[in-house]
Amino acid sequence: MRLTEHTDYALRVLMYLGANGGRLATTGEVAALHGISHHHLTKIVNELGHAGFVETVRGRCGGIRLARAPADITVGDVVRHTEPDFNLVACLDGRARACPLAPACVLKGALSRATACFLESLDGIALSSLIARS
């Protein structure tokens, strides 16, 4: 399963903020570090703020920082929030039309279990474990 660019950037922001030990950072600073669009990253930071992952401070000396301790944020939490869905095949989407193979197919159940295991594994990874301390 490949995560979207949106999730990749969200994790990069959170890791950067976690490594800063509570110091306010700017979106421009993070964008420049990773060579990504400042405009796009601003949208992601806004979304992370609404979800309670980051706190934003307005004003001339403002910026962003983690809203929770890095140990209290899991990769699973972030991935669930930033990924639009985990429908690897059309039958996992409740809006898809009925599949003629459904009565004999076990793929849907197998992929659902695999997705649950994937997310459960990510739930065991705290942001704090992704940040190298110097």
Tab-separated table of N, CA, C and O in Angstrom:
chain	number	residue	atom	x	y	z
A	1	MET	N	0.859	-1.174	0.000
A	1	MET	CA	0.000	0.000	0.000
A	1	MET	C	0.898	1.228	0.000
A	1	MET	O	1.805	1.336	0.810
A	2	ARG	N	0.646	2.136	-0.892
A	2	ARG	CA	1.423	3.375	-0.966
A	2	ARG	C	0.596	4.507	-0.371
A	2	ARG	O	-0.546	4.708	-0.757
A	3	LEU	N	1.181	5.230	0.561
A	3	LEU	CA	0.492	6.362	1.157
A	3	LEU	C	0.569	7.548	0.208
A	3	LEU	O	1.498	7.666	-0.583
A	4	THR	N	-0.397	8.439	0.318
A	4	THR	CA	-0.412	9.601	-0.553
A	4	THR	C	0.662	10.604	-0.149
A	4	THR	O	1.197	10.574	0.960
A	5	GLU	N	0.954	11.494	-1.067
A	5	GLU	CA	1.900	12.575	-0.821
A	5	GLU	C	1.434	13.414	0.368
A	5	GLU	O	2.239	13.883	1.171
A	6	HIS	N	0.129	13.572	0.498
A	6	HIS	CA	-0.474	14.340	1.588
A	6	HIS	C	-0.043	13.753	2.944
A	6	HIS	O	0.369	14.483	3.845
A	7	THR	N	-0.124	12.447	3.075
A	7	THR	CA	0.266	11.779	4.319
A	7	THR	C	1.764	11.895	4.546
A	7	THR	O	2.213	12.154	5.671
A	8	ASP	N	2.530	11.730	3.490
A	8	ASP	CA	3.985	11.862	3.574
A	8	ASP	C	4.353	13.234	4.127
A	8	ASP	O	5.138	13.352	5.082
A	9	TYR	N	3.779	14.277	3.581
A	9	TYR	CA	4.083	15.643	4.026
A	9	TYR	C	3.597	15.883	5.450
A	9	TYR	O	4.270	16.554	6.234
A	10	ALA	N	2.439	15.351	5.802
A	10	ALA	CA	1.927	15.511	7.164
A	10	ALA	C	2.889	14.879	8.166
A	10	ALA	O	3.199	15.479	9.207
A	11	LEU	N	3.380	13.694	7.856
A	11	LEU	CA	4.329	13.030	8.751
A	11	LEU	C	5.640	13.801	8.837
A	11	LEU	O	6.231	13.923	9.921
A	12	ARG	N	6.094	14.357	7.724
A	12	ARG	CA	7.326	15.158	7.737
A	12	ARG	C	7.178	16.377	8.636
A	12	ARG	O	8.082	16.718	9.399
A	13	VAL	N	6.034	17.050	8.553
A	13	VAL	CA	5.775	18.217	9.405
A	13	VAL	C	5.808	17.813	10.870
A	13	VAL	O	6.475	18.453	11.692
A	14	LEU	N	5.098	16.756	11.201
A	14	LEU	CA	5.020	16.332	12.598
A	14	LEU	C	6.379	15.900	13.130
A	14	LEU	O	6.742	16.212	14.270
A	15	MET	N	7.151	15.201	12.324
A	15	MET	CA	8.489	14.789	12.755
A	15	MET	C	9.390	16.002	12.982
A	15	MET	O	10.123	16.071	13.972
A	16	TYR	N	9.317	16.968	12.086
A	16	TYR	CA	10.128	18.181	12.222
A	16	TYR	C	9.750	18.924	13.503
A	16	TYR	O	10.629	19.325	14.278
A	17	LEU	N	8.459	19.078	13.733
A	17	LEU	CA	8.009	19.779	14.930
A	17	LEU	C	8.395	19.017	16.193
A	17	LEU	O	8.798	19.607	17.193
A	18	GLY	N	8.282	17.697	16.145
A	18	GLY	CA	8.663	16.886	17.296
A	18	GLY	C	10.142	16.992	17.619
A	18	GLY	O	10.536	16.989	18.792
A	19	ALA	N	10.944	17.089	16.594
A	19	ALA	CA	12.391	17.204	16.795
A	19	ALA	C	12.791	18.581	17.307
A	19	ALA	O	13.894	18.749	17.828
A	20	ASN	N	11.897	19.566	17.175
A	20	ASN	CA	12.200	20.935	17.603
A	20	ASN	C	11.926	21.183	19.081
A	20	ASN	O	12.131	22.292	19.556
A	21	GLY	N	11.435	20.199	19.786
A	21	GLY	CA	11.257	20.323	21.230
A	21	GLY	C	10.351	21.454	21.675
A	21	GLY	O	10.615	22.089	22.677
A	22	GLY	N	9.303	21.728	20.937
A	22	GLY	CA	8.344	22.746	21.336
A	22	GLY	C	8.595	24.130	20.771
A	22	GLY	O	7.771	25.030	20.931
A	23	ARG	N	9.739	24.331	20.130
A	23	ARG	CA	10.038	25.624	19.513
A	23	ARG	C	9.072	25.868	18.362
A	23	ARG	O	8.742	24.952	17.619
A	24	LEU	N	8.607	27.089	18.225
A	24	LEU	CA	7.736	27.424	17.099
A	24	LEU	C	8.535	27.350	15.800
A	24	LEU	O	9.669	27.812	15.732
A	25	ALA	N	7.934	26.767	14.801
A	25	ALA	CA	8.534	26.689	13.465
A	25	ALA	C	7.542	27.322	12.495
A	25	ALA	O	6.374	27.510	12.823
A	26	THR	N	8.006	27.630	11.320
A	26	THR	CA	7.104	28.179	10.309
A	26	THR	C	6.879	27.147	9.212
A	26	THR	O	7.717	26.268	8.982
A	27	THR	N	5.763	27.287	8.542
A	27	THR	CA	5.463	26.410	7.425
A	27	THR	C	6.504	26.589	6.326
A	27	THR	O	6.943	25.615	5.713
A	28	GLY	N	6.942	27.830	6.116
A	28	GLY	CA	7.964	28.104	5.116
A	28	GLY	C	9.273	27.397	5.419
A	28	GLY	O	9.953	26.903	4.517
A	29	GLU	N	9.621	27.337	6.673
A	29	GLU	CA	10.841	26.660	7.122
A	29	GLU	C	10.789	25.163	6.768
A	29	GLU	O	11.744	24.603	6.236
A	30	VAL	N	9.651	24.537	7.066
A	30	VAL	CA	9.488	23.110	6.781
A	30	VAL	C	9.453	22.866	5.270
A	30	VAL	O	10.071	21.931	4.773
A	31	ALA	N	8.738	23.731	4.551
A	31	ALA	CA	8.640	23.591	3.091
A	31	ALA	C	10.015	23.704	2.444
A	31	ALA	O	10.367	22.912	1.565
A	32	ALA	N	10.813	24.672	2.888
A	32	ALA	CA	12.149	24.866	2.322
A	32	ALA	C	13.056	23.675	2.629
A	32	ALA	O	13.804	23.225	1.760
A	33	LEU	N	12.968	23.155	3.832
A	33	LEU	CA	13.792	22.019	4.231
A	33	LEU	C	13.557	20.811	3.324
A	33	LEU	O	14.484	20.119	2.924
A	34	HIS	N	12.293	20.571	2.998
A	34	HIS	CA	11.929	19.383	2.217
A	34	HIS	C	11.762	19.672	0.721
A	34	HIS	O	11.494	18.754	-0.051
A	35	GLY	N	11.880	20.942	0.331
A	35	GLY	CA	11.730	21.293	-1.074
A	35	GLY	C	10.335	21.041	-1.608
A	35	GLY	O	10.168	20.532	-2.719
A	36	ILE	N	9.338	21.389	-0.798
A	36	ILE	CA	7.947	21.187	-1.212
A	36	ILE	C	7.207	22.520	-1.246
A	36	ILE	O	7.676	23.516	-0.690
A	37	SER	N	6.065	22.530	-1.886
A	37	SER	CA	5.277	23.739	-2.057
A	37	SER	C	4.800	24.296	-0.715
A	37	SER	O	4.135	23.603	0.055
A	38	HIS	N	5.130	25.557	-0.465
A	38	HIS	CA	4.688	26.225	0.763
A	38	HIS	C	3.166	26.295	0.807
A	38	HIS	O	2.546	26.053	1.851
A	39	HIS	N	2.551	26.616	-0.317
A	39	HIS	CA	1.094	26.727	-0.393
A	39	HIS	C	0.435	25.386	-0.045
A	39	HIS	O	-0.514	25.337	0.743
A	40	HIS	N	0.926	24.317	-0.628
A	40	HIS	CA	0.367	22.981	-0.367
A	40	HIS	C	0.576	22.591	1.096
A	40	HIS	O	-0.316	22.060	1.745
A	41	LEU	N	1.761	22.878	1.625
A	41	LEU	CA	2.049	22.524	3.012
A	41	LEU	C	1.183	23.320	3.986
A	41	LEU	O	0.783	22.798	5.027
A	42	THR	N	0.857	24.554	3.634
A	42	THR	CA	-0.019	25.367	4.484
A	42	THR	C	-1.390	24.704	4.635
A	42	THR	O	-1.955	24.678	5.736
A	43	LYS	N	-1.906	24.140	3.567
A	43	LYS	CA	-3.193	23.430	3.627
A	43	LYS	C	-3.102	22.212	4.547
A	43	LYS	O	-4.005	21.941	5.336
A	44	ILE	N	-2.005	21.497	4.451
A	44	ILE	CA	-1.822	20.301	5.277
A	44	ILE	C	-1.694	20.682	6.749
A	44	ILE	O	-2.307	20.061	7.620
A	45	VAL	N	-0.931	21.738	7.046
A	45	VAL	CA	-0.775	22.201	8.420
A	45	VAL	C	-2.122	22.651	8.986
A	45	VAL	O	-2.452	22.365	10.145
A	46	ASN	N	-2.909	23.329	8.186
A	46	ASN	CA	-4.238	23.755	8.617
A	46	ASN	C	-5.087	22.535	8.997
A	46	ASN	O	-5.761	22.533	10.030
A	47	GLU	N	-5.033	21.512	8.173
A	47	GLU	CA	-5.777	20.282	8.449
A	47	GLU	C	-5.262	19.594	9.719
A	47	GLU	O	-6.053	19.109	10.533
A	48	LEU	N	-3.950	19.568	9.889
A	48	LEU	CA	-3.373	18.978	11.097
A	48	LEU	C	-3.788	19.761	12.339
A	48	LEU	O	-3.972	19.190	13.414
A	49	GLY	N	-3.937	21.071	12.187
A	49	GLY	CA	-4.401	21.900	13.299
A	49	GLY	C	-5.838	21.591	13.675
A	49	GLY	O	-6.158	21.442	14.857
A	50	HIS	N	-6.702	21.465	12.677
A	50	HIS	CA	-8.117	21.132	12.941
A	50	HIS	C	-8.254	19.754	13.584
A	50	HIS	O	-9.178	19.517	14.360
A	51	ALA	N	-7.331	18.853	13.269
A	51	ALA	CA	-7.373	17.499	13.818
A	51	ALA	C	-6.737	17.404	15.205
A	51	ALA	O	-6.778	16.357	15.842
A	52	GLY	N	-6.122	18.500	15.675
A	52	GLY	CA	-5.523	18.508	16.999
A	52	GLY	C	-4.102	17.978	17.080
A	52	GLY	O	-3.595	17.735	18.171
A	53	PHE	N	-3.441	17.820	15.936
A	53	PHE	CA	-2.052	17.373	15.940
A	53	PHE	C	-1.086	18.535	16.152
A	53	PHE	O	-0.042	18.369	16.774
A	54	VAL	N	-1.399	19.693	15.573
A	54	VAL	CA	-0.544	20.863	15.727
A	54	VAL	C	-1.339	22.035	16.269
A	54	VAL	O	-2.559	22.086	16.155
A	55	GLU	N	-0.602	22.956	16.833
A	55	GLU	CA	-1.169	24.195	17.350
A	55	GLU	C	-0.538	25.327	16.550
A	55	GLU	O	0.665	25.302	16.275
A	56	THR	N	-1.345	26.277	16.159
A	56	THR	CA	-0.820	27.416	15.410
A	56	THR	C	-0.879	28.659	16.281
A	56	THR	O	-1.811	28.852	17.048
A	57	VAL	N	0.165	29.468	16.159
A	57	VAL	CA	0.246	30.724	16.899
A	57	VAL	C	0.312	31.832	15.860
A	57	VAL	O	1.204	31.855	15.019
A	58	ARG	N	-0.652	32.720	15.905
A	58	ARG	CA	-0.705	33.803	14.925
A	58	ARG	C	0.191	34.959	15.334
A	58	ARG	O	0.609	35.063	16.466
A	59	GLY	N	0.451	35.798	14.371
A	59	GLY	CA	1.207	37.017	14.652
A	59	GLY	C	2.602	36.998	14.066
A	59	GLY	O	3.053	36.018	13.488
A	60	ARG	N	3.270	38.125	14.250
A	60	ARG	CA	4.598	38.309	13.676
A	60	ARG	C	5.593	37.275	14.178
A	60	ARG	O	6.470	36.823	13.447
A	61	CYS	N	5.491	36.867	15.395
A	61	CYS	CA	6.404	35.864	15.963
A	61	CYS	C	5.719	34.507	16.089
A	61	CYS	O	6.105	33.675	16.906
A	62	GLY	N	4.695	34.302	15.286
A	62	GLY	CA	3.925	33.073	15.355
A	62	GLY	C	4.580	31.910	14.648
A	62	GLY	O	5.706	31.995	14.163
A	63	GLY	N	3.857	30.822	14.602
A	63	GLY	CA	4.350	29.626	13.943
A	63	GLY	C	3.502	28.430	14.321
A	63	GLY	O	2.354	28.569	14.740
A	64	ILE	N	4.078	27.268	14.193
A	64	ILE	CA	3.380	26.023	14.514
A	64	ILE	C	4.243	25.176	15.431
A	64	ILE	O	5.465	25.256	15.427
A	65	ARG	N	3.568	24.352	16.245
A	65	ARG	CA	4.234	23.389	17.104
A	65	ARG	C	3.257	22.251	17.371
A	65	ARG	O	2.056	22.382	17.119
A	66	LEU	N	3.769	21.162	17.895
A	66	LEU	CA	2.897	20.038	18.210
A	66	LEU	C	1.900	20.428	19.292
A	66	LEU	O	2.254	21.143	20.237
A	67	ALA	N	0.691	19.950	19.150
A	67	ALA	CA	-0.336	20.214	20.151
A	67	ALA	C	-0.325	19.153	21.253
A	67	ALA	O	-0.936	19.338	22.300
A	68	ARG	N	0.344	18.043	20.987
A	68	ARG	CA	0.463	16.944	21.955
A	68	ARG	C	1.913	16.484	21.991
A	68	ARG	O	2.676	16.752	21.076
A	69	ALA	N	2.239	15.752	23.007
A	69	ALA	CA	3.590	15.191	23.107
A	69	ALA	C	3.801	14.186	21.973
A	69	ALA	O	2.856	13.487	21.584
A	70	PRO	N	5.014	14.101	21.426
A	70	PRO	CA	5.282	13.145	20.351
A	70	PRO	C	4.929	11.703	20.709
A	70	PRO	O	4.529	10.924	19.850
A	71	ALA	N	5.021	11.347	21.974
A	71	ALA	CA	4.673	9.989	22.406
A	71	ALA	C	3.174	9.730	22.330
A	71	ALA	O	2.730	8.574	22.307
A	72	ASP	N	2.382	10.804	22.260
A	72	ASP	CA	0.916	10.675	22.223
A	72	ASP	C	0.334	10.729	20.818
A	72	ASP	O	-0.885	10.737	20.651
A	73	ILE	N	1.188	10.801	19.811
A	73	ILE	CA	0.742	10.819	18.419
A	73	ILE	C	1.287	9.564	17.751
A	73	ILE	O	2.499	9.327	17.774
A	74	THR	N	0.395	8.750	17.177
A	74	THR	CA	0.877	7.555	16.474
A	74	THR	C	0.764	7.763	14.970
A	74	THR	O	-0.044	8.559	14.488
A	75	VAL	N	1.600	7.037	14.261
A	75	VAL	CA	1.549	7.084	12.804
A	75	VAL	C	0.173	6.620	12.332
A	75	VAL	O	-0.389	7.170	11.388
A	76	GLY	N	-0.402	5.646	13.014
A	76	GLY	CA	-1.746	5.177	12.672
A	76	GLY	C	-2.774	6.288	12.749
A	76	GLY	O	-3.641	6.406	11.870
A	77	ASP	N	-2.711	7.115	13.791
A	77	ASP	CA	-3.633	8.253	13.923
A	77	ASP	C	-3.523	9.180	12.714
A	77	ASP	O	-4.527	9.603	12.146
A	78	VAL	N	-2.293	9.486	12.342
A	78	VAL	CA	-2.048	10.422	11.241
A	78	VAL	C	-2.519	9.824	9.920
A	78	VAL	O	-3.204	10.485	9.135
A	79	VAL	N	-2.178	8.583	9.678
A	79	VAL	CA	-2.562	7.929	8.420
A	79	VAL	C	-4.084	7.845	8.292
A	79	VAL	O	-4.645	8.138	7.236
A	80	ARG	N	-4.759	7.469	9.357
A	80	ARG	CA	-6.230	7.411	9.304
A	80	ARG	C	-6.827	8.782	8.981
A	80	ARG	O	-7.826	8.885	8.302
A	81	HIS	N	-6.197	9.828	9.525
A	81	HIS	CA	-6.729	11.176	9.299
A	81	HIS	C	-6.433	11.692	7.894
A	81	HIS	O	-7.255	12.409	7.315
A	82	THR	N	-5.292	11.351	7.343
A	82	THR	CA	-4.878	11.966	6.081
A	82	THR	C	-5.199	11.140	4.838
A	82	THR	O	-5.219	11.693	3.738
A	83	GLU	N	-5.417	9.862	4.990
A	83	GLU	CA	-5.724	9.023	3.813
A	83	GLU	C	-7.216	9.061	3.530
A	83	GLU	O	-8.026	8.902	4.438
A	84	PRO	N	-7.587	9.250	2.269
A	84	PRO	CA	-9.013	9.344	1.919
A	84	PRO	C	-9.755	8.027	2.126
A	84	PRO	O	-10.915	8.016	2.524
A	85	ASP	N	-9.120	6.907	1.858
A	85	ASP	CA	-9.733	5.595	2.087
A	85	ASP	C	-8.679	4.512	1.945
A	85	ASP	O	-7.555	4.780	1.557
A	86	PHE	N	-9.069	3.304	2.271
A	86	PHE	CA	-8.170	2.167	2.143
A	86	PHE	C	-8.787	1.115	1.241
A	86	PHE	O	-8.551	-0.077	1.406
A	87	ASN	N	-9.576	1.562	0.289
A	87	ASN	CA	-10.249	0.655	-0.631
A	87	ASN	C	-9.292	0.215	-1.733
A	87	ASN	O	-9.164	0.870	-2.751
A	88	LEU	N	-8.622	-0.903	-1.504
A	88	LEU	CA	-7.657	-1.399	-2.468
A	88	LEU	C	-8.325	-1.970	-3.709
A	88	LEU	O	-7.713	-2.042	-4.774
A	89	VAL	N	-9.555	-2.419	-3.568
A	89	VAL	CA	-10.343	-2.912	-4.699
A	89	VAL	C	-11.736	-2.295	-4.611
A	89	VAL	O	-12.189	-1.872	-3.551
A	90	ALA	N	-12.428	-2.240	-5.733
A	90	ALA	CA	-13.732	-1.563	-5.811
A	90	ALA	C	-14.760	-2.130	-4.834
A	90	ALA	O	-15.584	-1.388	-4.304
A	91	CYS	N	-14.706	-3.418	-4.546
A	91	CYS	CA	-15.733	-4.008	-3.679
A	91	CYS	C	-15.633	-3.537	-2.227
A	91	CYS	O	-16.563	-3.702	-1.453
A	92	LEU	N	-14.521	-2.925	-1.849
A	92	LEU	CA	-14.397	-2.390	-0.493
A	92	LEU	C	-15.099	-1.047	-0.346
A	92	LEU	O	-15.335	-0.586	0.757
A	93	ASP	N	-15.418	-0.430	-1.451
A	93	ASP	CA	-16.142	0.843	-1.448
A	93	ASP	C	-17.635	0.529	-1.400
A	93	ASP	O	-18.171	-0.077	-2.306
A	94	GLY	N	-18.287	0.948	-0.363
A	94	GLY	CA	-19.716	0.664	-0.198
A	94	GLY	C	-20.588	1.217	-1.303
A	94	GLY	O	-21.720	0.782	-1.491
A	95	ARG	N	-20.074	2.163	-2.085
A	95	ARG	CA	-20.868	2.754	-3.164
A	95	ARG	C	-20.724	1.998	-4.478
A	95	ARG	O	-21.418	2.270	-5.437
A	96	ALA	N	-19.788	1.065	-4.531
A	96	ALA	CA	-19.548	0.336	-5.784
A	96	ALA	C	-20.724	-0.591	-6.084
A	96	ALA	O	-21.391	-1.087	-5.183
A	97	ARG	N	-20.945	-0.819	-7.358
A	97	ARG	CA	-22.047	-1.721	-7.721
A	97	ARG	C	-21.677	-3.140	-7.334
A	97	ARG	O	-20.508	-3.490	-7.186
A	98	ALA	N	-22.692	-3.958	-7.186
A	98	ALA	CA	-22.490	-5.333	-6.752
A	98	ALA	C	-21.587	-6.096	-7.723
A	98	ALA	O	-21.691	-5.957	-8.938
A	99	CYS	N	-20.706	-6.900	-7.171
A	99	CYS	CA	-19.777	-7.697	-7.970
A	99	CYS	C	-20.393	-9.074	-8.213
A	99	CYS	O	-20.874	-9.712	-7.269
A	100	PRO	N	-20.355	-9.555	-9.446
A	100	PRO	CA	-20.923	-10.881	-9.724
A	100	PRO	C	-20.135	-12.021	-9.065
A	100	PRO	O	-20.638	-13.125	-8.914
A	101	LEU	N	-18.906	-11.750	-8.633
A	101	LEU	CA	-18.104	-12.780	-7.970
A	101	LEU	C	-18.316	-12.816	-6.454
A	101	LEU	O	-17.803	-13.703	-5.780
A	102	ALA	N	-19.058	-11.870	-5.925
A	102	ALA	CA	-19.211	-11.715	-4.480
A	102	ALA	C	-19.609	-13.000	-3.743
A	102	ALA	O	-19.048	-13.284	-2.684
A	103	PRO	N	-20.534	-13.799	-4.245
A	103	PRO	CA	-20.923	-14.997	-3.484
A	103	PRO	C	-19.778	-15.994	-3.253
A	103	PRO	O	-19.775	-16.717	-2.262
A	104	ALA	N	-18.783	-16.018	-4.124
A	104	ALA	CA	-17.700	-16.996	-3.996
A	104	ALA	C	-16.355	-16.362	-3.667
A	104	ALA	O	-15.367	-17.067	-3.516
A	105	CYS	N	-16.292	-15.061	-3.550
A	105	CYS	CA	-15.016	-14.352	-3.397
A	105	CYS	C	-14.663	-14.136	-1.927
A	105	CYS	O	-15.505	-13.738	-1.127
A	106	VAL	N	-13.406	-14.364	-1.594
A	106	VAL	CA	-12.926	-14.104	-0.235
A	106	VAL	C	-11.907	-12.968	-0.217
A	106	VAL	O	-11.329	-12.654	0.820
A	107	LEU	N	-11.681	-12.331	-1.381
A	107	LEU	CA	-10.697	-11.259	-1.482
A	107	LEU	C	-11.042	-10.079	-0.582
A	107	LEU	O	-10.178	-9.542	0.107
A	108	LYS	N	-12.312	-9.691	-0.563
A	108	LYS	CA	-12.730	-8.540	0.238
A	108	LYS	C	-12.367	-8.735	1.715
A	108	LYS	O	-11.791	-7.851	2.352
A	109	GLY	N	-12.662	-9.897	2.251
A	109	GLY	CA	-12.344	-10.185	3.651
A	109	GLY	C	-10.852	-10.211	3.903
A	109	GLY	O	-10.367	-9.692	4.909
A	110	ALA	N	-10.107	-10.798	2.971
A	110	ALA	CA	-8.652	-10.884	3.125
A	110	ALA	C	-8.027	-9.497	3.120
A	110	ALA	O	-7.155	-9.195	3.941
A	111	LEU	N	-8.471	-8.634	2.194
A	111	LEU	CA	-7.913	-7.281	2.121
A	111	LEU	C	-8.341	-6.436	3.316
A	111	LEU	O	-7.558	-5.615	3.805
A	112	SER	N	-9.541	-6.644	3.805
A	112	SER	CA	-9.992	-5.919	5.001
A	112	SER	C	-9.146	-6.295	6.211
A	112	SER	O	-8.743	-5.433	6.994
A	113	ARG	N	-8.859	-7.584	6.363
A	113	ARG	CA	-8.022	-8.028	7.479
A	113	ARG	C	-6.597	-7.492	7.332
A	113	ARG	O	-5.982	-7.069	8.313
A	114	ALA	N	-6.075	-7.493	6.127
A	114	ALA	CA	-4.721	-6.980	5.895
A	114	ALA	C	-4.633	-5.490	6.215
A	114	ALA	O	-3.659	-5.038	6.819
A	115	THR	N	-5.649	-4.743	5.816
A	115	THR	CA	-5.679	-3.307	6.106
A	115	THR	C	-5.734	-3.066	7.616
A	115	THR	O	-5.038	-2.205	8.146
A	116	ALA	N	-6.550	-3.866	8.312
A	116	ALA	CA	-6.639	-3.734	9.769
A	116	ALA	C	-5.287	-4.030	10.423
A	116	ALA	O	-4.876	-3.317	11.345
A	117	CYS	N	-4.584	-5.035	9.935
A	117	CYS	CA	-3.253	-5.365	10.474
A	117	CYS	C	-2.254	-4.250	10.187
A	117	CYS	O	-1.424	-3.916	11.040
A	118	PHE	N	-2.324	-3.687	8.991
A	118	PHE	CA	-1.455	-2.577	8.600
A	118	PHE	C	-1.645	-1.403	9.553
A	118	PHE	O	-0.678	-0.865	10.112
A	119	LEU	N	-2.890	-1.008	9.781
A	119	LEU	CA	-3.172	0.130	10.655
A	119	LEU	C	-2.816	-0.183	12.109
A	119	LEU	O	-2.292	0.678	12.830
A	120	GLU	N	-3.062	-1.400	12.534
A	120	GLU	CA	-2.707	-1.795	13.895
A	120	GLU	C	-1.195	-1.704	14.100
A	120	GLU	O	-0.718	-1.258	15.149
A	121	SER	N	-0.444	-2.087	13.097
A	121	SER	CA	1.008	-1.978	13.165
A	121	SER	C	1.435	-0.518	13.290
A	121	SER	O	2.310	-0.177	14.093
A	122	LEU	N	0.814	0.358	12.510
A	122	LEU	CA	1.131	1.788	12.567
A	122	LEU	C	0.716	2.414	13.895
A	122	LEU	O	1.323	3.387	14.344
A	123	ASP	N	-0.320	1.860	14.527
A	123	ASP	CA	-0.742	2.350	15.841
A	123	ASP	C	0.336	2.122	16.891
A	123	ASP	O	0.375	2.797	17.912
A	124	GLY	N	1.224	1.167	16.648
A	124	GLY	CA	2.301	0.870	17.588
A	124	GLY	C	3.531	1.734	17.396
A	124	GLY	O	4.522	1.557	18.102
A	125	ILE	N	3.472	2.672	16.444
A	125	ILE	CA	4.630	3.538	16.175
A	125	ILE	C	4.300	4.959	16.607
A	125	ILE	O	3.511	5.651	15.972
A	126	ALA	N	4.885	5.377	17.701
A	126	ALA	CA	4.683	6.742	18.191
A	126	ALA	C	5.617	7.690	17.453
A	126	ALA	O	6.712	7.308	17.034
A	127	LEU	N	5.170	8.918	17.265
A	127	LEU	CA	5.991	9.939	16.621
A	127	LEU	C	7.338	10.069	17.329
A	127	LEU	O	8.365	10.234	16.677
A	128	SER	N	7.342	9.926	18.627
A	128	SER	CA	8.587	10.057	19.391
A	128	SER	C	9.632	9.028	18.958
A	128	SER	O	10.832	9.293	19.021
A	129	SER	N	9.196	7.868	18.486
A	129	SER	CA	10.157	6.831	18.082
A	129	SER	C	10.746	7.119	16.705
A	129	SER	O	11.716	6.483	16.296
A	130	LEU	N	10.177	8.077	15.967
A	130	LEU	CA	10.670	8.430	14.648
A	130	LEU	C	11.640	9.594	14.669
A	130	LEU	O	12.198	9.973	13.640
A	131	ILE	N	11.823	10.183	15.838
A	131	ILE	CA	12.637	11.384	15.959
A	131	ILE	C	13.955	11.043	16.635
A	131	ILE	O	13.987	10.567	17.754
A	132	ALA	N	15.038	11.292	15.926
A	132	ALA	CA	16.374	11.061	16.497
A	132	ALA	C	16.712	12.227	17.409
A	132	ALA	O	16.616	13.389	17.027
A	133	ARG	N	17.089	11.900	18.600
A	133	ARG	CA	17.482	12.944	19.570
A	133	ARG	C	19.000	13.069	19.572
A	133	ARG	O	19.711	12.073	19.590
A	134	SER	N	19.470	14.318	19.573
A	134	SER	CA	20.923	14.511	19.628
A	134	SER	C	21.321	15.002	21.006
A	134	SER	O	20.536	15.501	21.752
